[in-house]
JSON list of C-alpha atoms in Angstrom, two decimals:
[
{"chain": "A", "resi": 251, "resn": "UNK", "atom": "CA", "xyz": [9.42, 10.85, 10.90]},
{"chain": "A", "resi": 252, "resn": "UNK", "atom": "CA", "xyz": [6.52, 8.48, 10.01]},
{"chain": "A", "resi": 253, "resn": "UNK", "atom": "CA", "xyz": [3.39, 10.08, 8.70]},
{"chain": "A", "resi": 254, "resn": "UNK", "atom": "CA", "xyz": [-0.06, 8.58, 8.40]},
{"chain": "A", "resi": 255, "resn": "UNK", "atom": "CA", "xyz": [-2.22, 9.70, 5.42]},
{"chain": "A", "resi": 256, "resn": "UNK", "atom": "CA", "xyz": [-6.04, 9.28, 5.38]},
{"chain": "A", "resi": 257, "resn": "UNK", "atom": "CA", "xyz": [-8.32, 9.30, 2.43]},
{"chain": "A", "resi": 258, "resn": "UNK", "atom": "CA", "xyz": [-11.74, 9.79, 4.06]},
{"chain": "A", "resi": 259, "resn": "UNK", "atom": "CA", "xyz": [-14.77, 8.68, 2.06]},
{"chain": "A", "resi": 260, "resn": "UNK", "atom": "CA", "xyz": [-18.50, 8.01, 3.04]},
{"chain": "A", "resi": 261, "resn": "UNK", "atom": "CA", "xyz": [-17.98, 4.35, 3.51]},
{"chain": "A", "resi": 262, "resn": "UNK", "atom": "CA", "xyz": [-14.23, 3.81, 3.93]},
{"chain": "A", "resi": 263, "resn": "UNK", "atom": "CA", "xyz": [-11.01, 5.41, 5.07]},
{"chain": "A", "resi": 264, "resn": "UNK", "atom": "CA", "xyz": [-8.02, 4.62, 3.04]},
{"chain": "A", "resi": 265, "resn": "UNK", "atom": "CA", "xyz": [-4.71, 4.56, 5.00]},
{"chain": "A", "resi": 266, "resn": "UNK", "atom": "CA", "xyz": [-1.23, 5.08, 3.83]},
{"chain": "A", "resi": 267, "resn": "UNK", "atom": "CA", "xyz": [1.92, 5.36, 5.94]},
{"chain": "A", "resi": 268, "resn": "UNK", "atom": "CA", "xyz": [5.23, 7.02, 5.01]},
{"chain": "A", "resi": 269, "resn": "UNK", "atom": "CA", "xyz": [8.76, 5.41, 5.58]},
{"chain": "A", "resi": 270, "resn": "UNK", "atom": "CA", "xyz": [10.76, 6.67, 8.60]},
{"chain": "A", "resi": 271, "resn": "UNK", "atom": "CA", "xyz": [12.63, 9.23, 6.36]},
{"chain": "A", "resi": 272, "resn": "UNK", "atom": "CA", "xyz": [9.33, 10.80, 5.03]},
{"chain": "A", "resi": 273, "resn": "UNK", "atom": "CA", "xyz": [10.33, 9.98, 1.38]},
{"chain": "A", "resi": 274, "resn": "UNK", "atom": "CA", "xyz": [7.79, 7.54, 0.15]},
{"chain": "A", "resi": 275, "resn": "UNK", "atom": "CA", "xyz": [4.12, 6.79, 1.01]},
{"chain": "A", "resi": 276, "resn": "UNK", "atom": "CA", "xyz": [2.93, 3.25, 1.10]},
{"chain": "A", "resi": 277, "resn": "UNK", "atom": "CA", "xyz": [-0.64, 2.06, 0.99]},
{"chain": "A", "resi": 278, "resn": "UNK", "atom": "CA", "xyz": [-1.52, 0.29, 4.15]},
{"chain": "A", "resi": 279, "resn": "UNK", "atom": "CA", "xyz": [-5.23, -0.64, 4.59]},
{"chain": "A", "resi": 280, "resn": "UNK", "atom": "CA", "xyz": [-8.74, 0.41, 4.19]},
{"chain": "A", "resi": 281, "resn": "UNK", "atom": "CA", "xyz": [-10.90, 1.00, 7.30]},
{"chain": "A", "resi": 282, "resn": "UNK", "atom": "CA", "xyz": [-14.66, 0.80, 7.21]},
{"chain": "A", "resi": 283, "resn": "UNK", "atom": "CA", "xyz": [-16.57, 3.91, 8.34]},
{"chain": "A", "resi": 284, "resn": "UNK", "atom": "CA", "xyz": [-18.33, 3.15, 11.65]},
{"chain": "A", "resi": 285, "resn": "UNK", "atom": "CA", "xyz": [-19.20, 6.77, 12.74]},
{"chain": "A", "resi": 286, "resn": "UNK", "atom": "CA", "xyz": [-16.71, 9.49, 13.77]},
{"chain": "A", "resi": 287, "resn": "UNK", "atom": "CA", "xyz": [-16.11, 8.36, 17.39]},
{"chain": "A", "resi": 288, "resn": "UNK", "atom": "CA", "xyz": [-15.30, 4.72, 16.38]},
{"chain": "A", "resi": 289, "resn": "UNK", "atom": "CA", "xyz": [-13.39, 5.98, 13.38]},
{"chain": "A", "resi": 290, "resn": "UNK", "atom": "CA", "xyz": [-11.29, 8.26, 15.63]},
{"chain": "A", "resi": 291, "resn": "UNK", "atom": "CA", "xyz": [-10.49, 5.39, 18.00]},
{"chain": "A", "resi": 292, "resn": "UNK", "atom": "CA", "xyz": [-9.46, 3.07, 15.10]},
{"chain": "A", "resi": 293, "resn": "UNK", "atom": "CA", "xyz": [-7.13, 5.81, 13.67]},
{"chain": "A", "resi": 294, "resn": "UNK", "atom": "CA", "xyz": [-5.65, 6.53, 17.17]},
{"chain": "A", "resi": 295, "resn": "UNK", "atom": "CA", "xyz": [-4.79, 2.95, 17.53]},
{"chain": "A", "resi": 296, "resn": "UNK", "atom": "CA", "xyz": [-3.27, 2.91, 13.94]},
{"chain": "A", "resi": 297, "resn": "UNK", "atom": "CA", "xyz": [-1.23, 6.00, 14.74]},
{"chain": "A", "resi": 298, "resn": "UNK", "atom": "CA", "xyz": [0.11, 4.45, 17.98]},
{"chain": "A", "resi": 299, "resn": "UNK", "atom": "CA", "xyz": [0.86, 1.22, 16.30]},
{"chain": "A", "resi": 300, "resn": "UNK", "atom": "CA", "xyz": [2.80, 2.95, 13.55]},
{"chain": "A", "resi": 301, "resn": "UNK", "atom": "CA", "xyz": [4.55, 5.29, 15.90]},
{"chain": "A", "resi": 302, "resn": "UNK", "atom": "CA", "xyz": [3.39, 8.15, 13.53]},
{"chain": "A", "resi": 303, "resn": "UNK", "atom": "CA", "xyz": [4.53, 11.65, 14.36]},
{"chain": "A", "resi": 304, "resn": "UNK", "atom": "CA", "xyz": [1.76, 13.35, 12.26]},
{"chain": "A", "resi": 305, "resn": "UNK", "atom": "CA", "xyz": [-1.56, 12.61, 10.47]},
{"chain": "A", "resi": 306, "resn": "UNK", "atom": "CA", "xyz": [-2.41, 14.20, 7.15]},
{"chain": "A", "resi": 307, "resn": "UNK", "atom": "CA", "xyz": [-6.18, 14.04, 6.21]},
{"chain": "A", "resi": 308, "resn": "UNK", "atom": "CA", "xyz": [-7.19, 14.53, 2.67]},
{"chain": "A", "resi": 309, "resn": "UNK", "atom": "CA", "xyz": [-9.57, 17.42, 2.33]},
{"chain": "A", "resi": 310, "resn": "UNK", "atom": "CA", "xyz": [-11.96, 16.96, -0.67]},
{"chain": "A", "resi": 311, "resn": "UNK", "atom": "CA", "xyz": [-12.40, 20.58, -1.76]},
{"chain": "A", "resi": 312, "resn": "UNK", "atom": "CA", "xyz": [-14.72, 21.26, -4.81]},
{"chain": "A", "resi": 313, "resn": "UNK", "atom": "CA", "xyz": [-13.12, 21.75, -8.18]},
{"chain": "A", "resi": 314, "resn": "UNK", "atom": "CA", "xyz": [-13.44, 25.45, -7.53]},
{"chain": "A", "resi": 315, "resn": "UNK", "atom": "CA", "xyz": [-11.29, 24.95, -4.36]},
{"chain": "A", "resi": 316, "resn": "UNK", "atom": "CA", "xyz": [-14.24, 25.52, -2.09]},
{"chain": "A", "resi": 317, "resn": "UNK", "atom": "CA", "xyz": [-15.40, 23.78, 1.08]},
{"chain": "A", "resi": 318, "resn": "UNK", "atom": "CA", "xyz": [-18.35, 21.62, 0.18]},
{"chain": "A", "resi": 319, "resn": "UNK", "atom": "CA", "xyz": [-20.56, 19.15, 2.24]},
{"chain": "A", "resi": 320, "resn": "UNK", "atom": "CA", "xyz": [-18.00, 16.19, 2.17]},
{"chain": "A", "resi": 321, "resn": "UNK", "atom": "CA", "xyz": [-15.13, 18.56, 3.01]},
{"chain": "A", "resi": 322, "resn": "UNK", "atom": "CA", "xyz": [-17.21, 19.89, 6.12]},
{"chain": "A", "resi": 323, "resn": "UNK", "atom": "CA", "xyz": [-17.53, 16.11, 7.21]},
{"chain": "A", "resi": 324, "resn": "UNK", "atom": "CA", "xyz": [-13.85, 15.57, 6.81]},
{"chain": "A", "resi": 325, "resn": "UNK", "atom": "CA", "xyz": [-13.04, 18.84, 8.74]},
{"chain": "A", "resi": 326, "resn": "UNK", "atom": "CA", "xyz": [-15.19, 17.63, 11.56]},
{"chain": "A", "resi": 327, "resn": "UNK", "atom": "CA", "xyz": [-13.39, 14.27, 11.56]},
{"chain": "A", "resi": 328, "resn": "UNK", "atom": "CA", "xyz": [-10.00, 16.09, 11.48]},
{"chain": "A", "resi": 329, "resn": "UNK", "atom": "CA", "xyz": [-11.09, 18.34, 14.46]},
{"chain": "A", "resi": 330, "resn": "UNK", "atom": "CA", "xyz": [-11.99, 15.20, 16.43]},
{"chain": "A", "resi": 331, "resn": "UNK", "atom": "CA", "xyz": [-8.65, 13.68, 15.63]},
{"chain": "A", "resi": 332, "resn": "UNK", "atom": "CA", "xyz": [-6.85, 16.86, 16.82]},
{"chain": "A", "resi": 333, "resn": "UNK", "atom": "CA", "xyz": [-8.59, 16.55, 20.09]},
{"chain": "A", "resi": 334, "resn": "UNK", "atom": "CA", "xyz": [-7.91, 12.77, 20.57]},
{"chain": "A", "resi": 335, "resn": "UNK", "atom": "CA", "xyz": [-4.39, 12.34, 19.13]},
{"chain": "A", "resi": 336, "resn": "UNK", "atom": "CA", "xyz": [-1.04, 13.35, 20.69]},
{"chain": "A", "resi": 337, "resn": "UNK", "atom": "CA", "xyz": [0.43, 14.32, 17.27]},
{"chain": "A", "resi": 338, "resn": "UNK", "atom": "CA", "xyz": [-0.34, 17.15, 14.86]},
{"chain": "A", "resi": 339, "resn": "UNK", "atom": "CA", "xyz": [-3.27, 16.61, 12.44]},
{"chain": "A", "resi": 340, "resn": "UNK", "atom": "CA", "xyz": [-3.41, 18.69, 9.23]},
{"chain": "A", "resi": 341, "resn": "UNK", "atom": "CA", "xyz": [-5.46, 18.65, 6.00]},
{"chain": "A", "resi": 342, "resn": "UNK", "atom": "CA", "xyz": [-4.21, 18.50, 2.51]},
{"chain": "A", "resi": 343, "resn": "UNK", "atom": "CA", "xyz": [-6.01, 19.26, -0.71]},
{"chain": "A", "resi": 344, "resn": "UNK", "atom": "CA", "xyz": [-6.82, 15.91, -2.22]},
{"chain": "A", "resi": 345, "resn": "UNK", "atom": "CA", "xyz": [-9.17, 16.84, -5.01]},
{"chain": "A", "resi": 346, "resn": "UNK", "atom": "CA", "xyz": [-7.35, 14.60, -7.64]},
{"chain": "A", "resi": 347, "resn": "UNK", "atom": "CA", "xyz": [-6.14, 11.81, -5.38]},
{"chain": "A", "resi": 348, "resn": "UNK", "atom": "CA", "xyz": [-8.62, 9.18, -6.44]},
{"chain": "A", "resi": 349, "resn": "UNK", "atom": "CA", "xyz": [-8.26, 10.12, -10.09]},
{"chain": "A", "resi": 350, "resn": "UNK", "atom": "CA", "xyz": [-4.52, 10.01, -9.86]},
{"chain": "A", "resi": 351, "resn": "UNK", "atom": "CA", "xyz": [-4.58, 6.57, -7.95]},
{"chain": "A", "resi": 352, "resn": "UNK", "atom": "CA", "xyz": [-7.06, 5.20, -10.58]},
{"chain": "A", "resi": 353, "resn": "UNK", "atom": "CA", "xyz": [-4.89, 6.41, -13.42]},
{"chain": "A", "resi": 354, "resn": "UNK", "atom": "CA", "xyz": [-1.86, 4.73, -11.91]},
{"chain": "A", "resi": 355, "resn": "UNK", "atom": "CA", "xyz": [-3.78, 1.42, -11.35]},
{"chain": "A", "resi": 356, "resn": "UNK", "atom": "CA", "xyz": [-4.98, 1.56, -14.90]},
{"chain": "A", "resi": 357, "resn": "UNK", "atom": "CA", "xyz": [-1.46, 2.15, -16.14]},
{"chain": "A", "resi": 358, "resn": "UNK", "atom": "CA", "xyz": [-0.41, -0.86, -14.00]},
{"chain": "A", "resi": 359, "resn": "UNK", "atom": "CA", "xyz": [-3.10, -2.93, -15.81]},
{"chain": "A", "resi": 360, "resn": "UNK", "atom": "CA", "xyz": [-4.81, -3.84, -12.50]},
{"chain": "A", "resi": 361, "resn": "UNK", "atom": "CA", "xyz": [-8.17, -5.45, -12.95]},
{"chain": "A", "resi": 362, "resn": "UNK", "atom": "CA", "xyz": [-11.45, -3.72, -12.14]},
{"chain": "A", "resi": 363, "resn": "UNK", "atom": "CA", "xyz": [-12.13, -5.99, -9.28]},
{"chain": "A", "resi": 364, "resn": "UNK", "atom": "CA", "xyz": [-8.76, -5.57, -7.75]},
{"chain": "A", "resi": 365, "resn": "UNK", "atom": "CA", "xyz": [-8.86, -1.72, -8.36]},
{"chain": "A", "resi": 366, "resn": "UNK", "atom": "CA", "xyz": [-12.09, -1.64, -6.28]},
{"chain": "A", "resi": 367, "resn": "UNK", "atom": "CA", "xyz": [-10.43, -3.29, -3.45]},
{"chain": "A", "resi": 368, "resn": "UNK", "atom": "CA", "xyz": [-7.29, -1.14, -3.27]},
{"chain": "A", "resi": 369, "resn": "UNK", "atom": "CA", "xyz": [-8.32, 2.35, -4.54]},
{"chain": "A", "resi": 370, "resn": "UNK", "atom": "CA", "xyz": [-8.98, 3.95, -1.10]},
{"chain": "A", "resi": 371, "resn": "UNK", "atom": "CA", "xyz": [-5.55, 3.07, 0.28]},
{"chain": "A", "resi": 372, "resn": "UNK", "atom": "CA", "xyz": [-3.95, 3.88, -3.02]},
{"chain": "A", "resi": 373, "resn": "UNK", "atom": "CA", "xyz": [-5.62, 7.30, -3.02]},
{"chain": "A", "resi": 374, "resn": "UNK", "atom": "CA", "xyz": [-4.37, 7.77, 0.53]},
{"chain": "A", "resi": 375, "resn": "UNK", "atom": "CA", "xyz": [-0.78, 6.96, -0.62]},
{"chain": "A", "resi": 376, "resn": "UNK", "atom": "CA", "xyz": [-1.21, 9.33, -3.59]},
{"chain": "A", "resi": 377, "resn": "UNK", "atom": "CA", "xyz": [-2.30, 12.31, -1.36]},
{"chain": "A", "resi": 378, "resn": "UNK", "atom": "CA", "xyz": [0.34, 11.46, 1.39]},
{"chain": "A", "resi": 379, "resn": "UNK", "atom": "CA", "xyz": [3.04, 11.38, -1.34]},
{"chain": "A", "resi": 380, "resn": "UNK", "atom": "CA", "xyz": [1.97, 14.84, -2.58]},
{"chain": "A", "resi": 381, "resn": "UNK", "atom": "CA", "xyz": [2.20, 16.23, 0.89]},
{"chain": "A", "resi": 382, "resn": "UNK", "atom": "CA", "xyz": [5.68, 14.56, 1.54]},
{"chain": "A", "resi": 383, "resn": "UNK", "atom": "CA", "xyz": [7.00, 15.94, -1.86]},
{"chain": "A", "resi": 384, "resn": "UNK", "atom": "CA", "xyz": [5.61, 19.42, -1.23]},
{"chain": "A", "resi": 385, "resn": "UNK", "atom": "CA", "xyz": [7.23, 19.42, 2.24]},
{"chain": "A", "resi": 386, "resn": "UNK", "atom": "CA", "xyz": [10.48, 18.30, 0.80]},
{"chain": "A", "resi": 387, "resn": "UNK", "atom": "CA", "xyz": [10.57, 20.91, -1.90]},
{"chain": "A", "resi": 388, "resn": "UNK", "atom": "CA", "xyz": [9.71, 23.70, 0.29]}
]
């Protein structure tokens, strides 16, 4: 089952897609934010093109695990996706996805300019991989 993972930011949405077996997440692209309605349509087109069976949206909880302003915005987008998409949409705690992706890119000696271009889709892959691993283990 192919799964799409989304790392939603204020300016961009990082996209990752799993392999068909649901074992590995792969960074795919970064979409510019253009407003929820246009974002939902762009994501719907991507889900259809990928033949995805599920969408996992990273939920940026506060460090205390609470829903803050950004998490509320993401929940609103997730609700709009649930109404529009023919597949399940769920959220996944992504508090440390950008930090984890940045650490991996630094360890890979990726230049600052290149990191800036790929961090959103790498963060999406990081959060989707966490979801895949949790699902597999349990």
